[in-house]
C-alpha positions as MATLAB code, in Angstrom:
seq = 'MQNSSKITSSLDYSNIIDNFLSEHFSYDCEISEAAVRGAQTVYSSNSNEEKIKEYPINFSHFNINGHCFGAHGVRPIYEDANIYNVNIKKEYGVYNPIKITMPVMLPAINDLHCKDYFSGAAMAGVCCVIGEGSAIYDHNIEYENGKIVKFEMLGEIFEAFNKYYRGYGQIILQCNVEDDIQGLPEYAIKHFNAEAIEFKFGESSKGVQPAKLCKGGYKEALKKHSMGFIVRPDPSTNEMKQKFEEGCCPNFYVYDRLPLWNTKYMINRIKSLKNIGLKNIYFKMAGNDSNDIETVLRIASMSGVDMVTFDGADGGLGYNPNKTISKWGLPTICMDVKVADIVNKLEDEGLEMPAITISGGISTEDQLYKILALGEGTVTAVGVCRASMAAAIIGNKIGEMIKKDTIPEAYKGYGSTIPEIFTDLADLRYLYGKEADNFPTGAIGVFSYLNKLAFGLKHLAALNRKFDIELVDSSDVIPLTPMARDLVNGDWFDF';
ca = [
      43.139   58.673  105.958;
      44.032   61.853  104.136;
      45.313   61.763  100.619;
      49.072   62.330  100.730;
      48.961   64.353   97.536;
      46.629   66.857   99.151;
      48.955   67.182  102.138;
      51.935   67.755   99.844;
      50.158   70.345   97.757;
      49.106   72.287  100.816;
      52.671   72.699  102.113;
      54.515   75.992  101.524;
      57.893   74.758  100.257;
      59.387   78.242  100.182;
      58.768   78.621  103.914;
      60.282   75.195  104.583;
      63.417   76.146  102.676;
      63.604   79.548  104.365;
      63.233   78.002  107.813;
      65.818   75.324  107.069;
      68.362   77.845  105.822;
      67.821   80.259  108.691;
      68.146   77.417  111.193;
      71.196   75.715  109.726;
      72.893   78.096  107.291;
      73.108   81.709  106.252;
      72.278   82.637  102.668;
      75.889   83.509  101.941;
      77.217   80.292  103.416;
      79.258   77.699  101.636;
      76.329   75.500  100.560;
      74.015   78.260   99.354;
      76.896   79.863   97.448;
      77.844   76.546   95.862;
      74.243   75.959   94.801;
      74.521   79.053   92.627;
      78.193   79.347   91.704;
      79.189   75.689   91.637;
      82.854   74.823   91.110;
      83.914   78.452   91.450;
      83.189   78.349   95.178;
      86.220   76.121   95.712;
      88.029   79.477   95.709;
      87.617   82.553   97.881;
      85.309   85.388   96.945;
      83.991   88.457   98.704;
      80.798   86.631   99.638;
      82.374   83.290  100.512;
      85.397   83.723  102.740;
      86.721   80.766  104.662;
      86.708   81.485  108.397;
      90.076   81.712  110.091;
      90.637   78.552  112.058;
      91.370   78.602  115.771;
      94.405   76.362  116.095;
      95.105   74.392  119.272;
      98.370   76.315  119.578;
      98.985   79.902  118.509;
     100.803   83.109  119.452;
      98.578   83.676  122.485;
      99.986   80.503  124.073;
     103.260   82.342  124.672;
     104.061   85.422  126.711;
     107.252   87.390  126.316;
     109.813   86.999  129.091;
     111.670   89.875  130.726;
     114.759   90.614  132.829;
     115.907   93.419  135.093;
     119.627   92.611  135.340;
     122.474   92.747  132.849;
     122.905   93.967  129.303;
     123.823   91.738  126.383;
     125.186   93.292  123.193;
     126.124   96.682  124.720;
     128.074   97.969  127.680;
     126.037   97.718  130.919;
     125.798  101.468  131.357;
     122.763  103.726  131.152;
     123.965  105.566  128.064;
     124.217  102.329  126.084;
     121.601  100.017  127.575;
     118.452  101.671  126.226;
     115.904  100.995  123.506;
     117.605  103.334  121.043;
     120.711  101.180  121.020;
     118.961   97.921  120.186;
     120.416   96.782  116.872;
     117.679   95.304  114.677;
     119.485   95.641  111.353;
     120.275   92.468  109.431;
     122.394   91.412  106.481;
     122.210   88.286  104.338;
     123.219   87.056  100.892;
     125.542   84.409   99.498;
     127.354   86.475   96.864;
     125.558   89.828   96.901;
     124.932   90.992  100.497;
     121.594   92.673  101.190;
     121.136   94.998  104.150;
     117.758   95.515  105.837;
     116.902   98.029  108.550;
     114.780   95.555  110.509;
     114.013   91.808  110.429;
     110.922   92.298  108.255;
     110.012   91.459  104.672;
     106.905   92.449  102.713;
     105.848   89.180  101.016;
     104.459   88.900   97.530;
     101.414   90.682   96.169;
     100.753   90.595   92.434;
      98.398   93.573   92.214;
     100.427   95.994   90.119;
      98.131   98.866   91.101;
      99.346   98.851   94.730;
     102.530  100.840   94.140;
     102.524  102.308   97.643;
     103.228   98.840   99.082;
     106.554   98.734   97.227;
     107.425  102.405   97.724;
     106.799  102.112  101.455;
     109.104   99.096  101.639;
     111.934  101.097  100.066;
     111.346  103.993  102.458;
     111.425  101.622  105.432;
     114.511   99.823  104.102;
     113.112   96.302  103.805;
     112.649   93.804  100.985;
     109.393   93.412   99.078;
     108.156   90.929   96.485;
     106.189   91.314   93.259;
     103.845   88.328   93.221;
     103.602   85.470   90.765;
     101.303   85.727   87.761;
     101.417   89.527   87.851;
     101.160   89.691   84.057;
      97.362   89.308   84.282;
      97.129   92.922   85.468;
      98.679   94.344   82.303;
      96.066   94.200   79.566;
      98.647   95.401   77.066;
     101.067   92.550   77.697;
     102.443   90.946   74.540;
     103.787   87.466   73.804;
     105.773   85.990   70.942;
     106.136   82.223   70.680;
     104.901   81.860   74.232;
     107.447   84.336   75.655;
     106.781   87.758   77.188;
     108.064   90.570   74.955;
     106.153   93.539   76.413;
     105.141   94.016   80.053;
     105.335   97.727   80.799;
     103.391   97.747   84.080;
     106.146   95.646   85.628;
     108.580   98.486   85.036;
     106.309  100.862   86.931;
     106.504   98.652   90.034;
     110.292   98.453   89.876;
     110.358  102.230   89.609;
     107.973  102.582   92.583;
     110.639  100.902   94.733;
     113.822  102.137   93.064;
     113.038  105.854   93.259;
     112.957  105.623   97.068;
     115.740  103.058   97.479;
     118.298  104.231  100.082;
     120.735  101.350  100.310;
     118.540   98.965  102.295;
     116.184   96.239  101.110;
     115.577   94.880   97.646;
     112.671   94.455   95.246;
     112.217   90.816   94.253;
     110.254   89.359   91.335;
     108.432   86.150   92.127;
     108.033   83.475   89.455;
     105.878   80.376   89.339;
     106.152   77.681   86.674;
     104.130   79.664   84.116;
     106.212   82.811   84.647;
     109.377   80.763   84.266;
     108.204   79.087   81.049;
     107.156   82.463   79.619;
     110.645   83.881   80.164;
     109.610   86.460   82.750;
     112.974   86.337   84.596;
     114.943   87.031   81.409;
     112.536   89.799   80.393;
     112.745   91.522   83.787;
     116.540   91.299   83.925;
     116.962   92.611   80.396;
     114.402   95.446   80.455;
     114.284   96.544   84.111;
     117.622   95.402   85.545;
     115.902   93.051   87.967;
     118.444   91.866   90.542;
     116.427   89.230   92.418;
     114.061   86.394   91.481;
     111.987   84.289   93.880;
     110.961   80.850   92.621;
     107.697   79.720   94.126;
     106.842   76.151   95.032;
     103.053   76.450   94.843;
     100.384   79.116   94.252;
     100.061   81.418   97.248;
     102.439   78.976   98.880;
      99.602   76.528   99.243;
     101.060   73.811   97.069;
      98.298   73.579   94.476;
      97.563   75.768   91.502;
      94.194   77.384   90.802;
      91.847   76.681   87.921;
      90.821   80.155   86.744;
      87.517   80.523   84.923;
      87.750   81.991   81.430;
      85.074   84.644   81.787;
      85.355   85.414   78.098;
      84.310   81.878   77.259;
      85.486   80.050   74.155;
      87.346   82.970   72.559;
      89.313   83.747   75.713;
      90.060   80.041   76.139;
      91.449   79.843   72.600;
      93.616   82.910   73.210;
      95.035   81.494   76.445;
      95.659   78.160   74.738;
      97.584   79.879   71.944;
      99.756   81.611   74.566;
     100.884   78.242   75.935;
      98.635   77.928   78.992;
      96.942   74.682   79.963;
      93.221   75.149   79.221;
      90.627   72.514   80.119;
      88.668   71.364   78.330;
      90.932   71.875   75.322;
      89.257   74.615   73.211;
      91.275   73.722   70.106;
      89.460   70.442   69.452;
      86.850   70.038   66.727;
      84.329   69.053   69.372;
      84.698   72.375   71.215;
      84.551   74.327   67.973;
      81.280   72.586   67.148;
      79.926   73.220   70.653;
      80.790   76.901   70.288;
      78.889   77.099   67.008;
      75.942   75.439   68.713;
      76.143   77.848   71.642;
      76.683   74.964   74.077;
      80.277   75.354   75.311;
      81.115   74.264   78.867;
      83.097   76.405   81.291;
      86.760   76.715   80.323;
      89.507   76.938   82.937;
      93.121   78.087   82.690;
      95.203   75.893   84.969;
      98.669   76.902   86.137;
     101.185   74.083   86.087;
     102.256   72.507   89.360;
     105.899   73.098   90.317;
     107.929   70.004   89.467;
     111.361   71.561   89.818;
     114.282   69.468   91.048;
     117.848   70.090   92.130;
     119.426   69.699   88.699;
     116.954   72.044   87.025;
     117.240   74.732   89.699;
     121.043   74.700   89.741;
     121.184   75.089   85.960;
     118.359   77.659   85.870;
     119.936   79.824   88.542;
     123.321   79.621   86.836;
     121.834   80.724   83.508;
     120.073   83.712   85.100;
     123.187   84.806   86.974;
     125.089   84.677   83.696;
     122.821   87.439   82.346;
     122.995   89.666   85.436;
     120.858   88.258   88.233;
     122.379   88.903   91.685;
     120.128   87.210   94.254;
     117.927   84.097   94.322;
     115.022   83.393   96.651;
     112.665   80.431   97.191;
     109.134   80.492   98.606;
     107.047   77.600   99.901;
     104.547   76.761  102.629;
     104.216   74.290  105.463;
     104.381   71.200  103.305;
     105.462   67.811  104.579;
     108.664   67.986  106.625;
     110.552   66.005  103.984;
     109.577   68.598  101.365;
     110.752   71.442  103.598;
     114.070   69.677  104.023;
     114.343   68.999  100.280;
     113.768   72.658   99.421;
     116.438   73.707  101.911;
     118.874   71.171  100.462;
     118.218   72.458   96.941;
     118.653   76.015   98.231;
     121.986   75.135   99.803;
     123.301   73.468   96.655;
     121.976   76.252   94.401;
     123.402   79.192   96.315;
     119.955   80.549   97.216;
     120.069   83.662   99.402;
     116.767   83.335  101.273;
     113.843   80.914  101.607;
     110.448   82.113  102.823;
     108.052   79.674  104.506;
     104.401   80.690  104.639;
     102.363   79.235  107.499;
      98.713   78.268  107.581;
      96.473   81.345  107.581;
      99.053   83.089  105.427;
      98.678   83.890  101.744;
      96.369   86.279   99.968;
      96.269   84.717   96.549;
      93.702   82.760   94.619;
      93.607   79.826   97.022;
      91.152   76.993   97.319;
      89.227   77.862  100.490;
      90.179   74.652  102.228;
      93.884   75.351  101.919;
      93.668   78.735  103.656;
      93.313   77.438  107.201;
      92.862   73.685  106.924;
      96.156   72.725  105.330;
      99.758   72.761  106.438;
     101.569   73.790  109.581;
     100.372   76.796  111.603;
     102.909   79.597  111.408;
     104.289   79.296  114.928;
     104.692   75.497  114.596;
     106.350   75.803  111.207;
     108.771   78.329  112.696;
     110.009   75.719  115.178;
     110.014   72.904  112.615;
     112.036   74.875  110.071;
     114.544   75.819  112.780;
     114.957   72.141  113.675;
     115.577   71.206  110.037;
     118.011   74.088  109.516;
     120.007   73.024  112.579;
     120.048   69.413  111.370;
     121.368   70.397  107.923;
     123.965   72.735  109.393;
     125.184   69.848  111.549;
     125.721   67.982  108.271;
     127.966   70.819  107.123;
     125.535   72.458  104.687;
     125.487   76.234  104.287;
     121.923   77.371  104.937;
     120.178   80.322  103.274;
     118.567   83.110  105.264;
     115.078   82.199  106.469;
     111.864   84.234  106.464;
     108.749   83.055  108.297;
     105.404   84.455  107.196;
     101.734   83.814  107.844;
      99.224   86.092  109.555;
     101.810   88.171  111.453;
     100.928   91.804  112.095;
     102.259   92.974  115.486;
     105.660   93.404  117.069;
     104.991   90.858  119.799;
     104.194   88.187  117.189;
     107.303   89.179  115.284;
     109.403   88.868  118.445;
     107.977   85.432  119.240;
     108.814   84.167  115.738;
     112.397   85.378  116.087;
     112.702   83.903  119.582;
     111.291   80.470  118.734;
     113.404   80.430  115.578;
     116.478   80.172  117.827;
     118.642   82.398  115.655;
     117.699   80.749  112.336;
     115.159   83.401  111.244;
     116.488   86.456  109.425;
     113.175   88.153  108.682;
     109.464   87.902  109.355;
     106.951   88.359  106.552;
     104.247   90.977  107.136;
     101.915   91.156  104.160;
      98.235   91.726  104.898;
      98.888   94.365  107.567;
     101.309   96.245  105.297;
      98.761   96.209  102.492;
      96.157   97.546  104.911;
      98.559  100.319  105.964;
      99.032  101.299  102.308;
      95.303  101.380  101.648;
      94.460  103.265  104.845;
      97.301  105.737  104.385;
      96.136  106.489  100.863;
      92.531  106.891  101.979;
      93.391  109.234  104.861;
      95.546  111.298  102.511;
      92.636  111.697  100.102;
      90.319  112.717  102.940;
      92.794  115.340  104.166;
      92.967  116.857  100.675;
      89.153  116.932  100.475;
      88.868  118.388  103.994;
      86.790  115.433  105.120;
      89.102  114.334  107.931;
      87.575  111.682  110.218;
      86.800  112.874  113.737;
      89.342  110.433  115.173;
      92.172  112.268  113.388;
      91.097  115.895  113.754;
      92.814  116.152  117.110;
      96.183  115.698  115.418;
      95.728  118.566  112.982;
      94.408  119.225  109.495;
      97.391  118.701  107.172;
      99.370  115.691  106.027;
     102.526  116.684  108.014;
     100.426  117.185  111.157;
      98.468  113.945  110.925;
     101.198  111.612  109.615;
     103.539  111.875  112.610;
     106.442  109.853  111.182;
     106.672  112.050  108.106;
     109.296  113.912  110.159;
     111.485  110.791  110.044;
     111.065  110.619  106.270;
     112.097  114.272  105.982;
     115.258  113.417  107.903;
     116.030  110.651  105.383;
     114.935  112.329  102.141;
     114.633  116.057  102.831;
     111.548  118.226  102.432;
     110.577  116.423   99.243;
     109.111  113.814  101.591;
     106.144  116.169  102.042;
     105.081  115.147   98.529;
     105.421  111.404   99.019;
     102.255  109.346   98.441;
     100.404  108.949  101.712;
      99.858  105.230  101.085;
     103.623  104.726  101.079;
     103.955  106.963  104.154;
     101.389  104.687  105.795;
     103.507  101.605  105.091;
     106.656  103.343  106.356;
     104.869  104.492  109.521;
     103.416  101.059  110.230;
     106.806   99.361  109.811;
     108.390  102.094  111.918;
     105.955  101.138  114.676;
     106.926   97.464  114.392;
     110.619   98.339  114.573;
     110.184  100.622  117.581;
     108.055   98.068  119.419;
     110.524   95.301  118.635;
     113.312   97.324  120.229;
     111.281   97.671  123.417;
     110.733   93.908  123.670;
     114.399   93.145  123.054;
     115.457   95.678  125.692;
     112.916   94.129  128.062;
     114.977   90.942  127.822;
     118.207   92.958  128.089;
     119.236   91.887  124.577;
     120.485   94.854  122.613;
     121.150   92.980  119.392;
     118.279   91.132  117.739;
     120.678   88.305  116.878;
     120.742   87.356  120.583;
     117.014   86.643  120.847;
     116.138   82.974  121.536;
     113.450   80.764  123.057;
     114.417   81.795  126.591;
     112.725   85.100  125.735;
     109.256   83.542  125.603;
     107.178   81.821  128.275;
     105.024   78.867  127.175;
     101.641   79.131  128.888;
     100.115   75.756  128.002;
     101.294   72.121  127.963;
     101.181   72.128  124.159;
     103.267   75.288  124.028;
     105.839   73.681  126.335;
     105.883   70.600  124.105;
     106.582   72.817  121.102;
     109.539   74.503  122.806;
     110.878   71.185  124.075;
     110.680   69.526  120.661;
     107.920   67.063  121.593;
     105.042   68.630  119.635;
     105.969   66.917  116.365;
     105.888   63.389  117.763;
     102.927   62.255  115.697;
];
């Protein structure tokens, strides 16, 4: 019998590990990443992205219906019944009405360097949202007694929208618990004439807050602690001071507080902000438990909230735990139907409901149309975030390439200048004059992308002979699977 120690020593462990990993995992997979980065891999990173989940029911389970007789919303004559006469404009607001050119909203991003996202929204005439926790992008931000007293980058974002504002849409400042405690709403109203605040029930609408690593170690942890943030472990203790002196400090994390707002607090908070000039109030949450969705809508009704946005699973771009990106909450299309059911229930009770936005992985006009149709008249706008960000980035990049005369082959057939390549710049000239030729191409990209959504939406509405977007309902979609039929018939939620 061979000596087991000799057998062990003769094995090539590196080959065993390599073979195991190649057979079962990739090197950048969840386990290999966690073996190196530990607790940090609870959150998304460039090398550890959670795969998008294939849900048992999604947009592809519905086709769009069509009709060849009649005309609803216009006179049944050729001059009126055409795509150009489809009304897709909307208006909402409890005390301060807001007009939008199309049923679209650009949901929150907190990157204050992406000004084109906000400028493009103003050009297109839709609302856009400055994301929670945006103060982290301004390294010159100043606090006194835990309150924000200097946040100049925020003013630049307001200006990015306001200088192109043409009577449609609104720029909204989102606030989580930390922003609220730090007095961000008051600061924005006082210094930048902010008109709208969106209170957020959960980070990236996913219900839980992130634990952000203090990359600066002990000194950064102490600074954050002095600013009023929750830091764990507590860097102010004698034990941590001693560990720092020994060079043996653990990782420190800044943890944003969970939203624990209730009806009484929100009513009083909203009243106090309106007393100093605020005009519109928004809420944002995700596909939480149905009782929570109903509670938020009840609070919104009692507080005079203008709009509530619900973010479906696969939505959200923020600092999420990976497992909440696609493995938590209601898929967008299911949440759309559920929210509509709850809204109808509360309206039957006599409650005045806010406008509703549904968001979550939506990027095309057919998806937008399906959300509006399945919402049965309860949905005012559809959130389109990731695609709009992509349009801003691509538009900016193409603009730079045109200026450097390095135009991609795919675009050379259109011309060699910005006016030639960006086709819808002509529409911007009509709205703003020839100064539009100098608009940032990232913002032109956002405008053009949203213009495409609006134009496509009009085609789909006309296909169903509905020339006012308010008339769209579930009869405009065809469920293709038993589960899709159950969703339309109200049986999907019997679990």
